[in-house]
Amino acid sequence: SLHELIEILGILIDNACESLITQQKNDKKIRLELQESNDKMVIAVSNPSRYITFSETEKMFICGYSSKGENRGIGLARVRELMKKYNTEIRVFNNICNEINWINFIIEIMK
């Protein structure tokens, strides 16, 4: 549904922005990409980040887990819950661009 799509986008964008706040860089950017075709919609949110290992990536989706402190770790768990509801997955991976590591969250939703 539209409100759940907005919820997913909000969580991913909020996490990307929070990550940038803690960085000591002057040039702070996130990337948001939405693509739609006849059979699917692709949502991608990326931000500069330290390299995130596969095991850390798995932990990010556990309710209550957060690298940012106590009483957090609800957003990505909610995204995973919604992904299960719509029988799709979220892909998370590192990508080096101009010698900077970006963490990428990509969701493909079949229509």
mmCIF file of C-alpha atoms in Angstrom, residues 1-9 11 61 75-90 107 109:
data_model
loop_
_atom_site.group_PDB
_atom_site.id
_atom_site.type_symbol
_atom_site.label_atom_id
_atom_site.label_comp_id
_atom_site.label_asym_id
_atom_site.label_seq_id
_atom_site.Cartn_x
_atom_site.Cartn_y
_atom_site.Cartn_z
ATOM 1 C CA SER A 1 0.000 0.000 0.000
ATOM 2 C CA LEU A 2 1.065 3.595 -0.503
ATOM 3 C CA HIS A 3 1.387 4.413 3.205
ATOM 4 C CA GLU A 4 3.667 1.393 3.737
ATOM 5 C CA LEU A 5 5.812 2.405 0.777
ATOM 6 C CA ILE A 6 6.131 5.877 2.317
ATOM 7 C CA GLU A 7 7.005 4.278 5.659
ATOM 8 C CA ILE A 8 9.799 2.225 4.047
ATOM 9 C CA LEU A 9 11.179 5.273 2.245
ATOM 10 C CA ILE A 11 12.946 4.770 7.436
ATOM 11 C CA PHE A 61 17.537 -5.927 10.735
ATOM 12 C CA GLY A 75 13.230 0.996 11.708
ATOM 13 C CA LEU A 76 15.052 -1.652 9.680
ATOM 14 C CA ALA A 77 13.268 -4.414 11.577
ATOM 15 C CA ARG A 78 10.005 -2.812 10.418
ATOM 16 C CA VAL A 79 11.306 -2.644 6.831
ATOM 17 C CA ARG A 80 12.106 -6.370 6.962
ATOM 18 C CA GLU A 81 8.602 -7.060 8.339
ATOM 19 C CA LEU A 82 7.058 -5.194 5.408
ATOM 20 C CA MET A 83 9.337 -6.993 2.948
ATOM 21 C CA LYS A 84 8.040 -10.325 4.256
ATOM 22 C CA LYS A 85 4.461 -9.077 3.945
ATOM 23 C CA TYR A 86 5.001 -8.306 0.256
ATOM 24 C CA ASN A 87 7.140 -11.417 -0.364
ATOM 25 C CA THR A 88 10.216 -9.467 -1.420
ATOM 26 C CA GLU A 89 13.656 -8.777 -0.009
ATOM 27 C CA ILE A 90 15.938 -5.870 0.672
ATOM 28 C CA ILE A 107 14.179 -3.074 -2.729
ATOM 29 C CA ILE A 109 8.648 -4.735 -5.480
#
